[in-house]
Amino acid sequence: MFHNKTKLFLSCISSNCTFKKPKAMDIGVALWLCPKKNTQLYDKLTTLMGSLNTLFPNKAPKFEPHITITTNVSVNLDDPAKTRDDVNKILSASAVALNSLPHNHSNLVTLGKIDSQRKFFKKLYFQVAKDPNLISFARIIRELFVITPQEIEQEDAKVNPHLYTKDSRGLLVKRKKSKKNQHSREKSTNDTSSAGAGSKGSDVATKALDMNKIQAIAATKASEWCIGEYDPHLSLVYSDLHPIDNALWRTIKTRVSDYLNVENCDSDDLVDNGLGWDGGVLKLILCEGDVNDWVELGSVDLH
């Protein structure tokens, strides 16, 4: 499930290497749904993307054909063992969630027209039909592995402020347990036991969280995100180029037609261009820094 680049990343964590914090463009850990390698669709899309990249200035970065299910997935990146555990847990749960959805369609992913936006990550892309199963899957993953961890941390900071402090950037972070504090807690516990029931330890009691409340909030926010924000698409090129002039757009259309045999690929009426896939491969990608430096943390084949 892990790859060479991933092993280097985990090794660097073990060696206490310093990783730059995410910038505004960074999207943390993302869950991708990709067509399987060595399939006709994967090969065609990869070839097309390589050809389109040459049309854009400044060496547009290369990446695999995929649709993003969600970004900002909660993965512990500070400890290699915990990273592995989180990655395995999330991928396994995601595969189970996807396989549990109704099998009432031929393709989970259906590609439509090509489109372009000003945004770097949506410079050139295929629109993807909002299949009910795809949207349900994205909502489940967003709720479980993005919003719920965020809500737990926020609520914990409110009810247990003694467990948190501010880092050098002024951001609230959980205090790390030092060996000295751990020894003090153990000593306090022993002293309390020796002194009898009338004596209290020096530690502040940690309050339990209302998980029913947290889960209800997470479910609501995930549903709102699916309706108002989630826009499934398959990116073809990442670039800062803006705008795409008419001559370049005509060349793009010609290459899409030549490589994929899709005519009028930018027509508003094109909701299904005949390309798509069911199943595929789920991948967790650490999307920090330059696109070429992104790391695949793990993957699981869908059957």
PDB file of C-alpha atoms in Angstrom:
ATOM      1  CA  MET A   1       0.000   0.000   0.000  1.00  0.00           C
ATOM      2  CA  PHE A   2       3.020   2.291   0.463  1.00  0.00           C
ATOM      3  CA  HIS A   3       5.415   3.478  -2.250  1.00  0.00           C
ATOM      4  CA  ASN A   4       9.118   4.427  -2.415  1.00  0.00           C
ATOM      5  CA  LYS A   5       8.444   8.172  -2.283  1.00  0.00           C
ATOM      6  CA  THR A   6       6.130   7.568   0.675  1.00  0.00           C
ATOM      7  CA  LYS A   7       8.797   5.569   2.511  1.00  0.00           C
ATOM      8  CA  LEU A   8      11.260   8.443   2.048  1.00  0.00           C
ATOM      9  CA  PHE A   9       8.673  10.832   3.485  1.00  0.00           C
ATOM     10  CA  LEU A  10       8.023   8.602   6.521  1.00  0.00           C
ATOM     11  CA  SER A  11      11.753   8.122   7.000  1.00  0.00           C
ATOM     12  CA  CYS A  12      12.194  11.880   7.032  1.00  0.00           C
ATOM     13  CA  ILE A  13       9.523  12.196   9.737  1.00  0.00           C
ATOM     14  CA  SER A  14      11.431   9.650  11.845  1.00  0.00           C
ATOM     15  CA  SER A  15      14.617  11.709  11.394  1.00  0.00           C
ATOM     16  CA  ASN A  16      12.844  14.889  12.541  1.00  0.00           C
ATOM     17  CA  CYS A  17      13.226  16.591   9.156  1.00  0.00           C
ATOM     18  CA  THR A  18      11.569  19.992   8.842  1.00  0.00           C
ATOM     19  CA  PHE A  19       8.679  20.236   6.400  1.00  0.00           C
ATOM     20  CA  LYS A  20       7.408  23.601   5.268  1.00  0.00           C
ATOM     21  CA  LYS A  21       3.906  24.377   6.455  1.00  0.00           C
ATOM     22  CA  PRO A  22       1.114  24.491   3.871  1.00  0.00           C
ATOM     23  CA  LYS A  23       0.729  27.762   1.976  1.00  0.00           C
ATOM     24  CA  ALA A  24      -2.595  29.200   0.871  1.00  0.00           C
ATOM     25  CA  MET A  25      -2.514  27.068  -2.279  1.00  0.00           C
ATOM     26  CA  ASP A  26      -1.754  23.869  -0.360  1.00  0.00           C
ATOM     27  CA  ILE A  27      -4.706  21.584   0.233  1.00  0.00           C
ATOM     28  CA  GLY A  28      -3.307  19.202   2.840  1.00  0.00           C
ATOM     29  CA  VAL A  29      -4.035  15.527   2.276  1.00  0.00           C
ATOM     30  CA  ALA A  30      -6.491  14.797  -0.542  1.00  0.00           C
ATOM     31  CA  LEU A  31      -8.416  11.645  -1.394  1.00  0.00           C
ATOM     32  CA  TRP A  32      -8.277  10.924  -5.133  1.00  0.00           C
ATOM     33  CA  LEU A  33     -10.329   8.487  -7.180  1.00  0.00           C
ATOM     34  CA  CYS A  34      -8.310   7.392 -10.209  1.00  0.00           C
ATOM     35  CA  PRO A  35      -8.928   5.067 -13.139  1.00  0.00           C
ATOM     36  CA  LYS A  36      -6.772   1.956 -12.868  1.00  0.00           C
ATOM     37  CA  LYS A  37      -3.341   2.040 -14.480  1.00  0.00           C
ATOM     38  CA  ASN A  38      -2.813   0.203 -17.763  1.00  0.00           C
ATOM     39  CA  THR A  39      -6.483   0.525 -18.692  1.00  0.00           C
ATOM     40  CA  GLN A  40      -7.378   2.083 -22.025  1.00  0.00           C
ATOM     41  CA  LEU A  41      -8.926   5.144 -20.366  1.00  0.00           C
ATOM     42  CA  TYR A  42      -5.949   5.737 -18.055  1.00  0.00           C
ATOM     43  CA  ASP A  43      -3.501   5.512 -20.946  1.00  0.00           C
ATOM     44  CA  LYS A  44      -5.571   7.792 -23.194  1.00  0.00           C
ATOM     45  CA  LEU A  45      -6.005  10.448 -20.515  1.00  0.00           C
ATOM     46  CA  THR A  46      -2.324  10.343 -19.538  1.00  0.00           C
ATOM     47  CA  THR A  47      -1.250  10.753 -23.167  1.00  0.00           C
ATOM     48  CA  LEU A  48      -3.693  13.629 -23.718  1.00  0.00           C
ATOM     49  CA  MET A  49      -2.582  15.401 -20.533  1.00  0.00           C
ATOM     50  CA  GLY A  50       1.066  15.121 -21.571  1.00  0.00           C
ATOM     51  CA  SER A  51       0.247  16.586 -24.977  1.00  0.00           C
ATOM     52  CA  LEU A  52      -1.812  19.464 -23.543  1.00  0.00           C
ATOM     53  CA  ASN A  53       0.934  20.318 -21.039  1.00  0.00           C
ATOM     54  CA  THR A  54       3.248  21.271 -23.903  1.00  0.00           C
ATOM     55  CA  LEU A  55       0.828  24.028 -24.953  1.00  0.00           C
ATOM     56  CA  PHE A  56       1.218  25.910 -21.656  1.00  0.00           C
ATOM     57  CA  PRO A  57       4.216  28.016 -20.565  1.00  0.00           C
ATOM     58  CA  ASN A  58       6.607  27.407 -17.662  1.00  0.00           C
ATOM     59  CA  LYS A  59       6.477  23.610 -17.749  1.00  0.00           C
ATOM     60  CA  ALA A  60       3.024  22.852 -16.387  1.00  0.00           C
ATOM     61  CA  PRO A  61       3.348  20.135 -13.689  1.00  0.00           C
ATOM     62  CA  LYS A  62       2.504  16.506 -14.371  1.00  0.00           C
ATOM     63  CA  PHE A  63      -0.001  14.514 -12.310  1.00  0.00           C
ATOM     64  CA  GLU A  64      -2.191  11.444 -12.605  1.00  0.00           C
ATOM     65  CA  PRO A  65      -5.713  11.530 -14.047  1.00  0.00           C
ATOM     66  CA  HIS A  66      -8.054  11.681 -11.054  1.00  0.00           C
ATOM     67  CA  ILE A  67     -11.051  13.313  -9.482  1.00  0.00           C
ATOM     68  CA  THR A  68     -10.668  14.742  -5.993  1.00  0.00           C
ATOM     69  CA  ILE A  69     -13.175  13.364  -3.502  1.00  0.00           C
ATOM     70  CA  THR A  70     -12.125  15.836  -0.799  1.00  0.00           C
ATOM     71  CA  THR A  71      -9.125  17.790   0.457  1.00  0.00           C
ATOM     72  CA  ASN A  72      -7.920  18.445   4.018  1.00  0.00           C
ATOM     73  CA  VAL A  73      -8.258  14.820   5.141  1.00  0.00           C
ATOM     74  CA  SER A  74      -7.128  14.455   8.762  1.00  0.00           C
ATOM     75  CA  VAL A  75      -3.887  12.429   8.832  1.00  0.00           C
ATOM     76  CA  ASN A  76      -1.242  12.534  11.568  1.00  0.00           C
ATOM     77  CA  LEU A  77       1.957  13.506   9.738  1.00  0.00           C
ATOM     78  CA  ASP A  78       4.143  13.925  12.836  1.00  0.00           C
ATOM     79  CA  ASP A  79       4.714  10.246  13.582  1.00  0.00           C
ATOM     80  CA  PRO A  80       5.361   7.627  10.862  1.00  0.00           C
ATOM     81  CA  ALA A  81       3.561   4.834  12.729  1.00  0.00           C
ATOM     82  CA  LYS A  82       0.478   7.003  13.222  1.00  0.00           C
ATOM     83  CA  THR A  83       0.658   8.137   9.594  1.00  0.00           C
ATOM     84  CA  ARG A  84       0.561   4.517   8.429  1.00  0.00           C
ATOM     85  CA  ASP A  85      -2.310   3.721  10.794  1.00  0.00           C
ATOM     86  CA  ASP A  86      -4.341   6.737   9.662  1.00  0.00           C
ATOM     87  CA  VAL A  87      -3.734   6.046   5.971  1.00  0.00           C
ATOM     88  CA  ASN A  88      -4.717   2.380   6.282  1.00  0.00           C
ATOM     89  CA  LYS A  89      -7.805   3.227   8.349  1.00  0.00           C
ATOM     90  CA  ILE A  90      -9.022   5.937   5.967  1.00  0.00           C
ATOM     91  CA  LEU A  91      -8.432   3.935   2.790  1.00  0.00           C
ATOM     92  CA  SER A  92     -10.073   0.808   4.214  1.00  0.00           C
ATOM     93  CA  ALA A  93     -13.104   2.730   5.470  1.00  0.00           C
ATOM     94  CA  SER A  94     -13.374   4.624   2.169  1.00  0.00           C
ATOM     95  CA  ALA A  95     -13.349   1.408   0.152  1.00  0.00           C
ATOM     96  CA  VAL A  96     -16.046  -0.095   2.385  1.00  0.00           C
ATOM     97  CA  ALA A  97     -18.162   3.068   2.113  1.00  0.00           C
ATOM     98  CA  LEU A  98     -17.913   3.147  -1.671  1.00  0.00           C
ATOM     99  CA  ASN A  99     -18.663  -0.554  -2.080  1.00  0.00           C
ATOM    100  CA  SER A 100     -21.702  -0.239   0.197  1.00  0.00           C
ATOM    101  CA  LEU A 101     -23.428   2.249  -2.130  1.00  0.00           C
ATOM    102  CA  PRO A 102     -26.118   0.964  -4.525  1.00  0.00           C
ATOM    103  CA  HIS A 103     -24.754  -0.579  -7.724  1.00  0.00           C
ATOM    104  CA  ASN A 104     -27.380   1.049  -9.902  1.00  0.00           C
ATOM    105  CA  HIS A 105     -25.182   2.679 -12.523  1.00  0.00           C
ATOM    106  CA  SER A 106     -22.694   1.699 -15.204  1.00  0.00           C
ATOM    107  CA  ASN A 107     -20.111   4.353 -14.306  1.00  0.00           C
ATOM    108  CA  LEU A 108     -19.516   6.140 -11.032  1.00  0.00           C
ATOM    109  CA  VAL A 109     -17.488   8.742 -12.925  1.00  0.00           C
ATOM    110  CA  THR A 110     -18.898  10.199 -16.159  1.00  0.00           C
ATOM    111  CA  LEU A 111     -16.868  12.836 -17.995  1.00  0.00           C
ATOM    112  CA  GLY A 112     -18.576  15.724 -19.779  1.00  0.00           C
ATOM    113  CA  LYS A 113     -17.402  18.904 -21.517  1.00  0.00           C
ATOM    114  CA  ILE A 114     -13.989  20.539 -21.177  1.00  0.00           C
ATOM    115  CA  ASP A 115     -13.933  23.851 -19.360  1.00  0.00           C
ATOM    116  CA  SER A 116     -11.501  26.411 -17.983  1.00  0.00           C
ATOM    117  CA  GLN A 117     -11.334  28.770 -15.017  1.00  0.00           C
ATOM    118  CA  ARG A 118      -8.886  31.356 -13.759  1.00  0.00           C
ATOM    119  CA  LYS A 119      -7.888  29.065 -10.861  1.00  0.00           C
ATOM    120  CA  PHE A 120      -4.541  27.237 -11.077  1.00  0.00           C
ATOM    121  CA  PHE A 121      -6.062  23.845 -10.219  1.00  0.00           C
ATOM    122  CA  LYS A 122      -8.984  24.278 -12.631  1.00  0.00           C
ATOM    123  CA  LYS A 123      -7.138  25.772 -15.559  1.00  0.00           C
ATOM    124  CA  LEU A 124      -8.315  23.043 -17.926  1.00  0.00           C
ATOM    125  CA  TYR A 125     -10.557  20.160 -16.927  1.00  0.00           C
ATOM    126  CA  PHE A 126     -13.384  17.802 -17.794  1.00  0.00           C
ATOM    127  CA  GLN A 127     -16.608  18.404 -15.943  1.00  0.00           C
ATOM    128  CA  VAL A 128     -17.823  15.304 -14.065  1.00  0.00           C
ATOM    129  CA  ALA A 129     -21.501  14.406 -13.737  1.00  0.00           C
ATOM    130  CA  LYS A 130     -22.831  14.664 -10.184  1.00  0.00           C
ATOM    131  CA  ASP A 131     -23.818  11.022  -9.864  1.00  0.00           C
ATOM    132  CA  PRO A 132     -25.852  10.551  -6.635  1.00  0.00           C
ATOM    133  CA  ASN A 133     -23.532   7.759  -5.484  1.00  0.00           C
ATOM    134  CA  LEU A 134     -20.441   9.888  -6.111  1.00  0.00           C
ATOM    135  CA  ILE A 135     -21.934  12.786  -4.162  1.00  0.00           C
ATOM    136  CA  SER A 136     -22.992  10.469  -1.306  1.00  0.00           C
ATOM    137  CA  PHE A 137     -19.489   9.021  -1.140  1.00  0.00           C
ATOM    138  CA  ALA A 138     -17.884  12.477  -1.040  1.00  0.00           C
ATOM    139  CA  ARG A 139     -20.286  13.543   1.718  1.00  0.00           C
ATOM    140  CA  ILE A 140     -19.466  10.480   3.847  1.00  0.00           C
ATOM    141  CA  ILE A 141     -15.699  10.967   3.527  1.00  0.00           C
ATOM    142  CA  ARG A 142     -15.925  14.703   4.152  1.00  0.00           C
ATOM    143  CA  GLU A 143     -17.996  14.117   7.280  1.00  0.00           C
ATOM    144  CA  LEU A 144     -15.863  11.317   8.756  1.00  0.00           C
ATOM    145  CA  PHE A 145     -12.322  12.383   7.929  1.00  0.00           C
ATOM    146  CA  VAL A 146     -12.403  16.164   7.482  1.00  0.00           C
ATOM    147  CA  ILE A 147     -15.195  17.858   9.411  1.00  0.00           C
ATOM    148  CA  THR A 148     -15.554  15.510  12.406  1.00  0.00           C
ATOM    149  CA  PRO A 149     -11.833  15.740  13.358  1.00  0.00           C
ATOM    150  CA  GLN A 150     -12.012  19.537  12.992  1.00  0.00           C
ATOM    151  CA  GLU A 151     -15.123  19.751  15.174  1.00  0.00           C
ATOM    152  CA  ILE A 152     -13.579  17.467  17.810  1.00  0.00           C
ATOM    153  CA  GLU A 153     -10.467  19.642  18.018  1.00  0.00           C
ATOM    154  CA  GLN A 154     -12.465  22.884  18.200  1.00  0.00           C
ATOM    155  CA  GLU A 155     -14.800  21.535  20.887  1.00  0.00           C
ATOM    156  CA  ASP A 156     -11.907  20.053  22.859  1.00  0.00           C
ATOM    157  CA  ALA A 157     -10.124  23.418  22.846  1.00  0.00           C
ATOM    158  CA  LYS A 158     -13.273  25.043  24.264  1.00  0.00           C
ATOM    159  CA  VAL A 159     -13.994  22.594  27.073  1.00  0.00           C
ATOM    160  CA  ASN A 160     -10.368  21.643  27.841  1.00  0.00           C
ATOM    161  CA  PRO A 161      -8.327  24.822  27.245  1.00  0.00           C
ATOM    162  CA  HIS A 162      -5.582  23.583  29.588  1.00  0.00           C
ATOM    163  CA  LEU A 163      -4.643  20.984  26.955  1.00  0.00           C
ATOM    164  CA  TYR A 164      -3.803  23.655  24.364  1.00  0.00           C
ATOM    165  CA  THR A 165      -1.264  26.410  23.802  1.00  0.00           C
ATOM    166  CA  LYS A 166      -0.276  28.803  20.991  1.00  0.00           C
ATOM    167  CA  ASP A 167       2.616  28.118  18.643  1.00  0.00           C
ATOM    168  CA  SER A 168       5.083  30.655  17.210  1.00  0.00           C
ATOM    169  CA  ARG A 169       2.500  31.712  14.611  1.00  0.00           C
ATOM    170  CA  GLY A 170      -0.166  32.349  17.222  1.00  0.00           C
ATOM    171  CA  LEU A 171      -2.167  29.270  16.225  1.00  0.00           C
ATOM    172  CA  LEU A 172      -3.816  27.076  18.845  1.00  0.00           C
ATOM    173  CA  VAL A 173      -2.107  23.669  19.108  1.00  0.00           C
ATOM    174  CA  LYS A 174      -2.379  20.764  21.517  1.00  0.00           C
ATOM    175  CA  ARG A 175       0.305  20.627  24.184  1.00  0.00           C
ATOM    176  CA  LYS A 176       2.827  17.834  23.827  1.00  0.00           C
ATOM    177  CA  LYS A 177       3.197  15.494  26.778  1.00  0.00           C
ATOM    178  CA  SER A 178       6.745  15.753  28.100  1.00  0.00           C
ATOM    179  CA  LYS A 179       8.413  12.996  30.100  1.00  0.00           C
ATOM    180  CA  LYS A 180       8.764  15.417  33.001  1.00  0.00           C
ATOM    181  CA  ASN A 181       5.044  16.168  33.046  1.00  0.00           C
ATOM    182  CA  GLN A 182       4.232  12.495  32.660  1.00  0.00           C
ATOM    183  CA  HIS A 183       6.468  11.693  35.660  1.00  0.00           C
ATOM    184  CA  SER A 184       4.783  14.461  37.672  1.00  0.00           C
ATOM    185  CA  ARG A 185       1.344  13.108  36.817  1.00  0.00           C
ATOM    186  CA  GLU A 186       2.355   9.585  37.830  1.00  0.00           C
ATOM    187  CA  LYS A 187       3.845  10.895  41.096  1.00  0.00           C
ATOM    188  CA  SER A 188       0.715  12.949  41.755  1.00  0.00           C
ATOM    189  CA  THR A 189      -1.442   9.883  41.176  1.00  0.00           C
ATOM    190  CA  ASN A 190       0.670   7.800  43.557  1.00  0.00           C
ATOM    191  CA  ASP A 191       0.638  10.535  46.209  1.00  0.00           C
ATOM    192  CA  THR A 192      -3.116  10.872  45.878  1.00  0.00           C
ATOM    193  CA  SER A 193      -3.594   7.141  46.321  1.00  0.00           C
ATOM    194  CA  SER A 194      -1.385   7.158  49.411  1.00  0.00           C
ATOM    195  CA  ALA A 195      -3.097  10.161  50.943  1.00  0.00           C
ATOM    196  CA  GLY A 196      -6.569   8.669  50.648  1.00  0.00           C
ATOM    197  CA  ALA A 197      -9.835   9.822  49.169  1.00  0.00           C
ATOM    198  CA  GLY A 198      -9.762  13.267  50.758  1.00  0.00           C
ATOM    199  CA  SER A 199      -6.735  14.388  48.722  1.00  0.00           C
ATOM    200  CA  LYS A 200      -6.800  15.635  45.103  1.00  0.00           C
ATOM    201  CA  GLY A 201      -4.163  15.460  42.370  1.00  0.00           C
ATOM    202  CA  SER A 202      -2.741  18.646  40.841  1.00  0.00           C
ATOM    203  CA  ASP A 203      -3.945  17.850  37.299  1.00  0.00           C
ATOM    204  CA  VAL A 204      -6.993  19.626  35.889  1.00  0.00           C
ATOM    205  CA  ALA A 205      -9.707  17.133  35.046  1.00  0.00           C
ATOM    206  CA  THR A 206     -10.324  16.589  31.335  1.00  0.00           C
ATOM    207  CA  LYS A 207     -13.957  16.995  30.344  1.00  0.00           C
ATOM    208  CA  ALA A 208     -15.673  14.550  28.002  1.00  0.00           C
ATOM    209  CA  LEU A 209     -16.929  15.804  24.639  1.00  0.00           C
ATOM    210  CA  ASP A 210     -20.530  15.635  23.470  1.00  0.00           C
ATOM    211  CA  MET A 211     -19.965  13.330  20.493  1.00  0.00           C
ATOM    212  CA  ASN A 212     -23.647  13.225  19.517  1.00  0.00           C
ATOM    213  CA  LYS A 213     -23.597  16.996  19.113  1.00  0.00           C
ATOM    214  CA  ILE A 214     -20.318  16.901  17.176  1.00  0.00           C
ATOM    215  CA  GLN A 215     -21.553  14.189  14.815  1.00  0.00           C
ATOM    216  CA  ALA A 216     -24.795  16.072  14.141  1.00  0.00           C
ATOM    217  CA  ILE A 217     -22.882  19.260  13.306  1.00  0.00           C
ATOM    218  CA  ALA A 218     -20.457  17.351  11.060  1.00  0.00           C
ATOM    219  CA  ALA A 219     -23.298  15.654   9.174  1.00  0.00           C
ATOM    220  CA  THR A 220     -25.017  18.993   8.538  1.00  0.00           C
ATOM    221  CA  LYS A 221     -21.827  20.712   7.386  1.00  0.00           C
ATOM    222  CA  ALA A 222     -20.930  17.819   5.068  1.00  0.00           C
ATOM    223  CA  SER A 223     -24.369  17.941   3.443  1.00  0.00           C
ATOM    224  CA  GLU A 224     -24.094  21.706   2.963  1.00  0.00           C
ATOM    225  CA  TRP A 225     -20.616  21.287   1.468  1.00  0.00           C
ATOM    226  CA  CYS A 226     -21.878  18.728  -1.060  1.00  0.00           C
ATOM    227  CA  ILE A 227     -24.671  21.023  -2.175  1.00  0.00           C
ATOM    228  CA  GLY A 228     -22.835  24.340  -2.193  1.00  0.00           C
ATOM    229  CA  GLU A 229     -19.145  23.617  -2.769  1.00  0.00           C
ATOM    230  CA  TYR A 230     -18.321  20.171  -4.107  1.00  0.00           C
ATOM    231  CA  ASP A 231     -17.563  20.352  -7.817  1.00  0.00           C
ATOM    232  CA  PRO A 232     -16.222  17.020  -9.124  1.00  0.00           C
ATOM    233  CA  HIS A 233     -13.946  17.403 -12.146  1.00  0.00           C
ATOM    234  CA  LEU A 234     -10.963  15.771 -13.832  1.00  0.00           C
ATOM    235  CA  SER A 235      -8.129  18.253 -14.271  1.00  0.00           C
ATOM    236  CA  LEU A 236      -6.099  18.097 -17.467  1.00  0.00           C
ATOM    237  CA  VAL A 237      -3.654  20.969 -16.867  1.00  0.00           C
ATOM    238  CA  TYR A 238      -2.563  23.024 -13.850  1.00  0.00           C
ATOM    239  CA  SER A 239      -1.363  26.482 -14.895  1.00  0.00           C
ATOM    240  CA  ASP A 240      -1.337  30.187 -14.026  1.00  0.00           C
ATOM    241  CA  LEU A 241      -1.947  31.126 -17.661  1.00  0.00           C
ATOM    242  CA  HIS A 242      -4.922  33.471 -18.030  1.00  0.00           C
ATOM    243  CA  PRO A 243      -6.787  33.968 -20.219  1.00  0.00           C
ATOM    244  CA  ILE A 244      -6.676  31.097 -22.703  1.00  0.00           C
ATOM    245  CA  ASP A 245      -6.925  32.835 -26.068  1.00  0.00           C
ATOM    246  CA  ASN A 246      -9.066  31.607 -28.969  1.00  0.00           C
ATOM    247  CA  ALA A 247      -6.145  30.148 -30.918  1.00  0.00           C
ATOM    248  CA  LEU A 248      -4.989  28.043 -27.950  1.00  0.00           C
ATOM    249  CA  TRP A 249      -8.560  26.939 -27.231  1.00  0.00           C
ATOM    250  CA  ARG A 250      -8.969  25.705 -30.821  1.00  0.00           C
ATOM    251  CA  THR A 251      -5.726  23.728 -30.496  1.00  0.00           C
ATOM    252  CA  ILE A 252      -6.941  22.213 -27.223  1.00  0.00           C
ATOM    253  CA  LYS A 253     -10.214  21.132 -28.838  1.00  0.00           C
ATOM    254  CA  THR A 254      -8.346  19.584 -31.759  1.00  0.00           C
ATOM    255  CA  ARG A 255      -6.112  17.528 -29.463  1.00  0.00           C
ATOM    256  CA  VAL A 256      -9.058  16.321 -27.366  1.00  0.00           C
ATOM    257  CA  SER A 257     -10.766  15.250 -30.590  1.00  0.00           C
ATOM    258  CA  ASP A 258      -7.627  13.545 -31.924  1.00  0.00           C
ATOM    259  CA  TYR A 259      -6.743  11.662 -28.725  1.00  0.00           C
ATOM    260  CA  LEU A 260     -10.202  10.841 -27.361  1.00  0.00           C
ATOM    261  CA  ASN A 261     -12.436  11.090 -30.427  1.00  0.00           C
ATOM    262  CA  VAL A 262     -14.707  13.582 -28.644  1.00  0.00           C
ATOM    263  CA  GLU A 263     -16.212  16.172 -31.006  1.00  0.00           C
ATOM    264  CA  ASN A 264     -17.529  19.564 -29.839  1.00  0.00           C
ATOM    265  CA  CYS A 265     -15.878  18.850 -26.500  1.00  0.00           C
ATOM    266  CA  ASP A 266     -16.751  22.292 -25.094  1.00  0.00           C
ATOM    267  CA  SER A 267     -20.459  22.145 -25.921  1.00  0.00           C
ATOM    268  CA  ASP A 268     -22.780  23.008 -23.033  1.00  0.00           C
ATOM    269  CA  ASP A 269     -24.981  20.097 -24.105  1.00  0.00           C
ATOM    270  CA  LEU A 270     -22.175  17.583 -23.555  1.00  0.00           C
ATOM    271  CA  VAL A 271     -22.907  16.005 -20.161  1.00  0.00           C
ATOM    272  CA  ASP A 272     -21.571  12.570 -21.158  1.00  0.00           C
ATOM    273  CA  ASN A 273     -18.727  12.408 -23.673  1.00  0.00           C
ATOM    274  CA  GLY A 274     -18.675   8.608 -23.611  1.00  0.00           C
ATOM    275  CA  LEU A 275     -15.726   8.397 -21.201  1.00  0.00           C
ATOM    276  CA  GLY A 276     -15.790   7.386 -17.553  1.00  0.00           C
ATOM    277  CA  TRP A 277     -15.127   4.564 -15.131  1.00  0.00           C
ATOM    278  CA  ASP A 278     -16.505   2.581 -12.228  1.00  0.00           C
ATOM    279  CA  GLY A 279     -14.360   1.430  -9.318  1.00  0.00           C
ATOM    280  CA  GLY A 280     -10.737   2.325  -9.917  1.00  0.00           C
ATOM    281  CA  VAL A 281      -8.148   3.188  -7.264  1.00  0.00           C
ATOM    282  CA  LEU A 282      -8.426   5.374  -4.155  1.00  0.00           C
ATOM    283  CA  LYS A 283      -5.262   7.301  -3.271  1.00  0.00           C
ATOM    284  CA  LEU A 284      -4.312   9.565  -0.382  1.00  0.00           C
ATOM    285  CA  ILE A 285      -2.034  12.330  -1.650  1.00  0.00           C
ATOM    286  CA  LEU A 286      -0.047  14.772   0.487  1.00  0.00           C
ATOM    287  CA  CYS A 287      -0.481  17.986  -1.506  1.00  0.00           C
ATOM    288  CA  GLU A 288       2.096  20.336  -0.012  1.00  0.00           C
ATOM    289  CA  GLY A 289       4.483  22.596  -1.880  1.00  0.00           C
ATOM    290  CA  ASP A 290       5.150  22.189  -5.587  1.00  0.00           C
ATOM    291  CA  VAL A 291       2.854  19.772  -7.433  1.00  0.00           C
ATOM    292  CA  ASN A 292       5.877  17.740  -8.532  1.00  0.00           C
ATOM    293  CA  ASP A 293       6.723  17.183  -4.845  1.00  0.00           C
ATOM    294  CA  TRP A 294       3.337  15.776  -3.877  1.00  0.00           C
ATOM    295  CA  VAL A 295       3.558  12.385  -2.163  1.00  0.00           C
ATOM    296  CA  GLU A 296       1.268   9.382  -2.501  1.00  0.00           C
ATOM    297  CA  LEU A 297       0.762   8.159   1.071  1.00  0.00           C
ATOM    298  CA  GLY A 298      -1.123   5.011   0.123  1.00  0.00           C
ATOM    299  CA  SER A 299      -3.668   3.475  -2.222  1.00  0.00           C
ATOM    300  CA  VAL A 300      -6.297   0.756  -2.403  1.00  0.00           C
ATOM    301  CA  ASP A 301      -7.825  -0.927  -5.454  1.00  0.00           C
ATOM    302  CA  LEU A 302     -11.600  -1.029  -5.673  1.00  0.00           C
ATOM    303  CA  HIS A 303     -13.232  -4.253  -6.821  1.00  0.00           C
TER     304      HIS A 303
END
